Short mmCIF file of C-alpha atoms in Angstrom, two decimals:
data_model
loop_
_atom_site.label_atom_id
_atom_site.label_comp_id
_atom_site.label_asym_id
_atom_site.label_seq_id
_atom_site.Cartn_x
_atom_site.Cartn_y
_atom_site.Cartn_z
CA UNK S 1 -0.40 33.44 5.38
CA UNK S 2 -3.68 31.55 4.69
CA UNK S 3 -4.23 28.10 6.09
CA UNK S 4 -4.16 26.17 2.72
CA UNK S 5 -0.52 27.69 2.04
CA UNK S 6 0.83 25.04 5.37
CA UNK S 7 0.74 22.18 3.05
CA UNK S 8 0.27 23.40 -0.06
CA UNK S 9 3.97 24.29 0.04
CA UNK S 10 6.72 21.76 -0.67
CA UNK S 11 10.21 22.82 0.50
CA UNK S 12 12.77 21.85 -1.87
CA UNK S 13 14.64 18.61 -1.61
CA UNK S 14 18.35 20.36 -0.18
CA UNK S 15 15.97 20.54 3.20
CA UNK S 16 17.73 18.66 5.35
CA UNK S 17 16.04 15.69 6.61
CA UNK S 18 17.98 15.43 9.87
CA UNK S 19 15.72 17.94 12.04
CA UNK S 20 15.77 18.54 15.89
CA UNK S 21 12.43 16.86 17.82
CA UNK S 22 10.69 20.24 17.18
CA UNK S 23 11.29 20.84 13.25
CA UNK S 24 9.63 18.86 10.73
CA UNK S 25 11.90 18.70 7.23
CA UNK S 26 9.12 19.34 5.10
CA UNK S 27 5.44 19.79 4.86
CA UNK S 28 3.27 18.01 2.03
CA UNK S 29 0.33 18.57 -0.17
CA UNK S 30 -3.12 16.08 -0.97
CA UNK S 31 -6.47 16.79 -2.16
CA UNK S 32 -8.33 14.22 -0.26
CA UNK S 33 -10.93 14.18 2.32
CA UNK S 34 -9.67 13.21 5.35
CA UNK S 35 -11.86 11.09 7.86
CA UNK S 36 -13.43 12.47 10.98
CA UNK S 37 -14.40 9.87 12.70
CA UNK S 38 -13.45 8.43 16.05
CA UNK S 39 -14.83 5.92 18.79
CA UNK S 40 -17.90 6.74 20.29
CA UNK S 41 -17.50 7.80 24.38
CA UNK S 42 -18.22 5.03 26.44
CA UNK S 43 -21.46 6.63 27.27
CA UNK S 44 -24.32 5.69 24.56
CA UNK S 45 -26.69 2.41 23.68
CA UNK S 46 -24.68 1.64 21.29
CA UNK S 47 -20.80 1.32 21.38
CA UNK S 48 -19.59 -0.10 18.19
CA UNK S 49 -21.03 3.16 16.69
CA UNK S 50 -18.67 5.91 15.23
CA UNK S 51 -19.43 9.60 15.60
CA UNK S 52 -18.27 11.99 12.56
CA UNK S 53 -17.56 15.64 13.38
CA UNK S 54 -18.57 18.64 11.76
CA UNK S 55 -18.77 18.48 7.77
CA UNK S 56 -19.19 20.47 5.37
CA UNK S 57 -22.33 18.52 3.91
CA UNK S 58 -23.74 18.88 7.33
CA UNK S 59 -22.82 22.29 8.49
CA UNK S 60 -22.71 24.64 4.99
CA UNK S 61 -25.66 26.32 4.09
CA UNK S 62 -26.40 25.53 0.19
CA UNK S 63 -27.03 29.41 -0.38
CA UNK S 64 -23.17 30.29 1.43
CA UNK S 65 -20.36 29.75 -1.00
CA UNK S 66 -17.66 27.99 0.64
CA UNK S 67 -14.35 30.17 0.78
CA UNK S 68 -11.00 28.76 -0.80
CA UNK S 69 -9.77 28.29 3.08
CA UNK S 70 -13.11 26.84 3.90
CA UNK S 71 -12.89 24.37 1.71
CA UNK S 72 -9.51 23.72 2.44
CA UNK S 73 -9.90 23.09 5.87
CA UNK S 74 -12.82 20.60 5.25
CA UNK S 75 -11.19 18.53 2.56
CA UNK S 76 -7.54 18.19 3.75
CA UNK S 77 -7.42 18.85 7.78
CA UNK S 78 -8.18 16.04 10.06
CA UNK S 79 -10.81 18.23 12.29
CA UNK S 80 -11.68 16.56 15.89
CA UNK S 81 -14.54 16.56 17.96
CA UNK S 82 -15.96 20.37 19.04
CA UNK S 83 -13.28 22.20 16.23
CA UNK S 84 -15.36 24.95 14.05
CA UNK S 85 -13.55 24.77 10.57
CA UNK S 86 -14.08 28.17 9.87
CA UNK S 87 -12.39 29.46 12.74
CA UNK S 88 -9.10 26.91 12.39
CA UNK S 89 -5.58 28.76 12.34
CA UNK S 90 -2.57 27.48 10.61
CA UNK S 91 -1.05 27.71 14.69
CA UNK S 92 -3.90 24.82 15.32
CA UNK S 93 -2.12 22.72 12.64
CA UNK S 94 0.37 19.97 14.55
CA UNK S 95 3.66 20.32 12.64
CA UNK S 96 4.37 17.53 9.90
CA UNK S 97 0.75 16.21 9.96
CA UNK S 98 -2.41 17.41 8.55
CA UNK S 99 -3.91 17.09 12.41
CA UNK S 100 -5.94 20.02 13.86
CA UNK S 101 -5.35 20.62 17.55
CA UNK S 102 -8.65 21.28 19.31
CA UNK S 103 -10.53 21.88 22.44
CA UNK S 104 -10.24 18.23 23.59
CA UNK S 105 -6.62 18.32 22.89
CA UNK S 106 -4.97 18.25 27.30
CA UNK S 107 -2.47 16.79 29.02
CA UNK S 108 -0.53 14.76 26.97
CA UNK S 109 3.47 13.91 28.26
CA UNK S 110 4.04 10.44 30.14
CA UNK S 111 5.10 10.78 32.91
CA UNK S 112 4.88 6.43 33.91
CA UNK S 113 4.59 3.22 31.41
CA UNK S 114 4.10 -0.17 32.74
CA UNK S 115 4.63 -3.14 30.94
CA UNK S 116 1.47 -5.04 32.09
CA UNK S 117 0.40 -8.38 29.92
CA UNK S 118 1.00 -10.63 26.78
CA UNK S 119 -2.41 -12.09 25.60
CA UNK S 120 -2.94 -15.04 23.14
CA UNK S 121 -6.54 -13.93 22.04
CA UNK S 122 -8.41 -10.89 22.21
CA UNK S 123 -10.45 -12.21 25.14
CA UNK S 124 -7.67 -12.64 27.50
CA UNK S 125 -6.72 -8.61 26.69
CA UNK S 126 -7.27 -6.43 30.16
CA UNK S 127 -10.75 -5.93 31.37
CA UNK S 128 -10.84 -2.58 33.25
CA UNK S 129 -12.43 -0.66 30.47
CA UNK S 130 -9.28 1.91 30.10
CA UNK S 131 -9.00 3.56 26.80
CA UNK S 132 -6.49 2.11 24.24
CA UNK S 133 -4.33 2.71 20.89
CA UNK S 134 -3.22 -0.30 18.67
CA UNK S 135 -0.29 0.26 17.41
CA UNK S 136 -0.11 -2.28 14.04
CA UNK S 137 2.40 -2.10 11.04
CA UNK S 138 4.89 -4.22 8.69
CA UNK S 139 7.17 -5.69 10.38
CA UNK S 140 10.40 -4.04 11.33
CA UNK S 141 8.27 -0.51 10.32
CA UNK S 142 9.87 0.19 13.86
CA UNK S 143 6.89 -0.18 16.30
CA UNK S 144 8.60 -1.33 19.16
CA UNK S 145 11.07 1.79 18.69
CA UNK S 146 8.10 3.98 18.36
CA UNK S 147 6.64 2.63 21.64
CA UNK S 148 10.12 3.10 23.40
CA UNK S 149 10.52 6.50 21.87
CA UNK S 150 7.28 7.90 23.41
CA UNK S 151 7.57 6.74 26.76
CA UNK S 152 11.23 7.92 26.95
CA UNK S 153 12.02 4.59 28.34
CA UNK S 154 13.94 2.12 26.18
CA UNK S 155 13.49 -1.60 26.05
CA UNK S 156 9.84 -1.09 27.26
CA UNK S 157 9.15 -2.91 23.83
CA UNK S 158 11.05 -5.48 22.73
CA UNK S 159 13.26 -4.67 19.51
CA UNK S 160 14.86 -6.92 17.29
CA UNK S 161 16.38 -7.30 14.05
CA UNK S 162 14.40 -10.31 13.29
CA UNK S 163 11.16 -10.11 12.05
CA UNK S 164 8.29 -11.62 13.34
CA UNK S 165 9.70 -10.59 17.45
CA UNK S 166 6.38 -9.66 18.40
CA UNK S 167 4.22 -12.82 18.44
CA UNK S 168 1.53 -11.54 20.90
CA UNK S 169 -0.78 -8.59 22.00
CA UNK S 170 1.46 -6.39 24.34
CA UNK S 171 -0.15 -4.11 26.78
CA UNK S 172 1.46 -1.15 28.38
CA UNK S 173 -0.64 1.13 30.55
CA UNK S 174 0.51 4.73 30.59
CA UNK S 175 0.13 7.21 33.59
CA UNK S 176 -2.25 4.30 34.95
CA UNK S 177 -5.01 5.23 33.07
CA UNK S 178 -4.59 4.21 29.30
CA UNK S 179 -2.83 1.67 27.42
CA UNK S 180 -0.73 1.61 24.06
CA UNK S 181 -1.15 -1.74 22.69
CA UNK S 182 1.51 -3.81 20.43
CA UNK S 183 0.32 -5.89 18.41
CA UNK S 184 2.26 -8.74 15.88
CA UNK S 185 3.75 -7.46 13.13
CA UNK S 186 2.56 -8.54 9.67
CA UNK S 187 4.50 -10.00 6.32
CA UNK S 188 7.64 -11.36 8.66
CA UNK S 189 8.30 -13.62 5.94
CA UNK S 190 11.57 -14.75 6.99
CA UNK S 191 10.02 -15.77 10.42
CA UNK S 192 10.25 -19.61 11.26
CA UNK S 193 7.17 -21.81 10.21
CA UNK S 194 6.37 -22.64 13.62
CA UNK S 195 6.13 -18.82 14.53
CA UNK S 196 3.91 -18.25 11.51
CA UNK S 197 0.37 -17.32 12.02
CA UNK S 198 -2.39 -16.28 10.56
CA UNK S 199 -2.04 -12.30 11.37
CA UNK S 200 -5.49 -11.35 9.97
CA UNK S 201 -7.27 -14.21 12.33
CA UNK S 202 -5.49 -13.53 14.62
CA UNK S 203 -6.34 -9.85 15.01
CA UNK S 204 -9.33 -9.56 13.72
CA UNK S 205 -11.65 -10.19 16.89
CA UNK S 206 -9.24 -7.56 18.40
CA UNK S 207 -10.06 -5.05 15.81
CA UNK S 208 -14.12 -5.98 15.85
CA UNK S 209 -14.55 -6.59 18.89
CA UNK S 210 -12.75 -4.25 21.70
CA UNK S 211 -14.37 -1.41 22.83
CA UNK S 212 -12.13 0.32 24.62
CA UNK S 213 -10.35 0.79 21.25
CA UNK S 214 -10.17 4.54 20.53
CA UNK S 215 -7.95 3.93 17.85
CA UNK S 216 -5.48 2.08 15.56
CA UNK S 217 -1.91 3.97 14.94
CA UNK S 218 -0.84 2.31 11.41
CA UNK S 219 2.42 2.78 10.96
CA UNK S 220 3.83 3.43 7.27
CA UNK S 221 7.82 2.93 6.73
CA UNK S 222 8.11 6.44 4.66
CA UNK S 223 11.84 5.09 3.75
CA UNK S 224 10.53 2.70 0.64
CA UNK S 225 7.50 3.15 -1.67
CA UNK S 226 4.16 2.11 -1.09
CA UNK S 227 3.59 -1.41 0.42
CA UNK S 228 0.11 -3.20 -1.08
CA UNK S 229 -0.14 -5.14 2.26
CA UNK S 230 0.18 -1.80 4.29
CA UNK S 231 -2.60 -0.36 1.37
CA UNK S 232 -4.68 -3.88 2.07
CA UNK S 233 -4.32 -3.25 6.04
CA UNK S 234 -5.43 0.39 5.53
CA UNK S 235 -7.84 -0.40 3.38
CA UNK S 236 -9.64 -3.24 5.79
CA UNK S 237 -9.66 -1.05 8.44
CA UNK S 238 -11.45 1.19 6.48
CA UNK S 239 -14.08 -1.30 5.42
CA UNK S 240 -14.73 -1.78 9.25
CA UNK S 241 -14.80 1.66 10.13
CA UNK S 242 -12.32 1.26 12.74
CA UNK S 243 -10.74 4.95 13.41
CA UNK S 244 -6.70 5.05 12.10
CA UNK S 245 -3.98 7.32 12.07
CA UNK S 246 -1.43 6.85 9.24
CA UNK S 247 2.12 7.09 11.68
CA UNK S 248 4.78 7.56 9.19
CA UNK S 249 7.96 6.32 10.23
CA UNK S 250 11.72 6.91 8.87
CA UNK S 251 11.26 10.42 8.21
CA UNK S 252 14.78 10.92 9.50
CA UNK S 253 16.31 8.81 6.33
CA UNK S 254 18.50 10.39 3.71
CA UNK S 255 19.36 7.19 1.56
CA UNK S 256 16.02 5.74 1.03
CA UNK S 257 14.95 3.57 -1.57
CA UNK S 258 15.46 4.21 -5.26
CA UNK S 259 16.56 7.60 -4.52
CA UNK S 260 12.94 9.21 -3.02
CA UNK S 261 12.92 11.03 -0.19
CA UNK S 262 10.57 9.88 2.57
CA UNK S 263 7.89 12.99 1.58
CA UNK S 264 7.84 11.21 -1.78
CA UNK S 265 7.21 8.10 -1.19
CA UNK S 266 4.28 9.25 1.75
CA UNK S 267 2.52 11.32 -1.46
CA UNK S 268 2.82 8.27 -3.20
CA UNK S 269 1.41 5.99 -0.49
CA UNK S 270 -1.77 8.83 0.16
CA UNK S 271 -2.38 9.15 -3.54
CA UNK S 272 -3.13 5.10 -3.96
CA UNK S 273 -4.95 5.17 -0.80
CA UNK S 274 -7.62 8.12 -2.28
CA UNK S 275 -8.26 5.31 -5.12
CA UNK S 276 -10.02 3.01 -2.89
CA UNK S 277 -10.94 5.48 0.43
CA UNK S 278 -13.18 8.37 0.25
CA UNK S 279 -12.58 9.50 3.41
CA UNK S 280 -8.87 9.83 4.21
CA UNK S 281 -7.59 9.60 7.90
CA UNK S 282 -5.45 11.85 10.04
CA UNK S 283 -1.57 11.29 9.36
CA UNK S 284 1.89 12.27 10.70
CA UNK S 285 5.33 12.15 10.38
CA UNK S 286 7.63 10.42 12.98
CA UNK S 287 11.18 9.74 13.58
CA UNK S 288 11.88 7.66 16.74
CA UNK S 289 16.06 8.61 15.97
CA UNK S 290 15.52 12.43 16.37
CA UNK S 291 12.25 12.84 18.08
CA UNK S 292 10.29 14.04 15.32
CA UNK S 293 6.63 14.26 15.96
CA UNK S 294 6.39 12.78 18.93
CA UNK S 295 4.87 15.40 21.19
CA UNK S 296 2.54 15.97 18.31
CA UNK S 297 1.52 12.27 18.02
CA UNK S 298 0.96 12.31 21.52
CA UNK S 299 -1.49 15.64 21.63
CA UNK S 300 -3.73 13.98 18.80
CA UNK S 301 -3.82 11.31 21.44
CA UNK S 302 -4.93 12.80 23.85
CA UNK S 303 -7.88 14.66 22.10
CA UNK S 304 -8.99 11.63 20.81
CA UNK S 305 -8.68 9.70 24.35
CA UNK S 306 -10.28 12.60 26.21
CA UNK S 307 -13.37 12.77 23.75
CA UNK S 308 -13.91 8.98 24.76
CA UNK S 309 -13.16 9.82 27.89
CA UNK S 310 -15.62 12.56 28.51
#
């Protein structure tokens, strides 16, 4: 089978969207450039600076036409650091993602998580340069069940009905050598006026300003239909050049909103996002009921992490 027929094909909707932590329910379809860029290693004059991976406007000779696979694998795969595109398998492809697994790609499974500190501002965050994911989203898009669900360890997060639970920057180091990092929810509109804030000022010297961010995990409720302040979140990030990973979430539900199934309303999220974004980012499916992508989420981790690592 070529490599363009993994998501080119839509199974139909009597799939059933209930699937064990190793099947994904269904495998989707976009014509979009995906980004390639990540954090820069620590190592370099310069570390606000983003490094893009092979392309094809860098790597094709004008004179070679590209092949239908090719161009395929340029335009739709997220490729990491040190992957050749023209020698990418559909085995390389992480299951219910457009992610490429490649040479960077190790140890992955937590084995520890630690909850270690709440900060108030960015500049009280830990100081030990370890690398870190942000983990940001709509609240109750289910990021403290996320959190729990890949450490295996439940309550590590907080979870709560209420919106709004999350009120600071949570750090959790991992296997003592890299964090996952909560941060508040945004659009809790039913949160008391004292618990309010200002989520953009409030986050925004995180975003800018960390360096040991290798990444932001957005999360994206694939239960209900595109959200503009999850497309204006996306879509700032973007403007900033601050590396993402669209993490949808829900892909276990069977009653969703008006009737669409979770792969329709994740098409429909991607297609408003390609208005605005030239270069689209990595993306996966999740389900923190049934285990769904989890062991995948965590490999694209740890490619990423051990790139900045090197």
């Amino acid at each position: 089978m070529l490599v363009r027929n993994r998501l080119f094909t839509l199974l139909s909707s009597s799939v059933s969207l209930s699937p064990s932590p190793k099947q994904c329910p269904f495998t989707l379809s976009f014509k979009v450039n995906f980004s390639r860029s990540i954090r820069n290693p620590k190592p370099g004059p310069n570390p606000r600076s983003h490094v893009t991976t092979t392309t094809a406007s860098k790597t094709t000779k004008q004179s070679q036409p590209m092949s239908d696979t090719a161009r395929f694998v340029r335009t739709v795969l997220f490729l990491p650091p040190g992957v050749d595109p023209d020698e990418v398998t559909e085995d390389m492809i992480l299951p219910g993602s457009n992610i490429v697994a490649g040479p960077y790609a190790g140890h992955s499974q937590i084995k520890e998580a630690e909850f270690v500190k709440s900060s108030g501002r960015a500049k009280d965050c830990p100081k030990d340069d370890r690398p870190e994911f942000a983990i940001v989203g709509r609240s109750n898009v289910g990021k403290s069940s996320l959190i729990n669900a890949l450490v295996r360890k439940k309550e590590i997060a907080l979870t709560s009905k209420k919106p709004g639970k999350t009120q600071l920057i949570n750090h959790f180091l991992v296997n003592k050598s890299w964090y996952i990092v909560d941060l508040p929810g945004y659009g809790f509109a039913k949160a008391p006026d004292a618990a309010r804030m200002d989520w953009f000022s409030f986050t925004k010297g995180y975003f800018l300003n960390r360096e040991t961010l290798v990444g932001v995990l957005l999360l994206i409720d694939a239960s209900v239909p595109p959200q503009k302040i999850d497309l204006d979140c996306a879509n700032w990030l973007g403007r900033n050049n601050i590396p993402m990973t669209f993490v949808f979430t829900k892909c276990d539900k069977m009653k969703v909103a008006k009737g669409r199934r979770p792969d329709e309303n994740i098409r429909s999220f991607q297609e408003l996002i390609r208005e605005n974004y030239p270069q689209h980012p990595p993306w996966i499916m999740t389900s923190s009921v049934t285990g769904l992508g989890r062991d995948e989420l965590l490999l694209h981790m740890s490619q990423l992490r051990n790139y900045w690592d090197q």
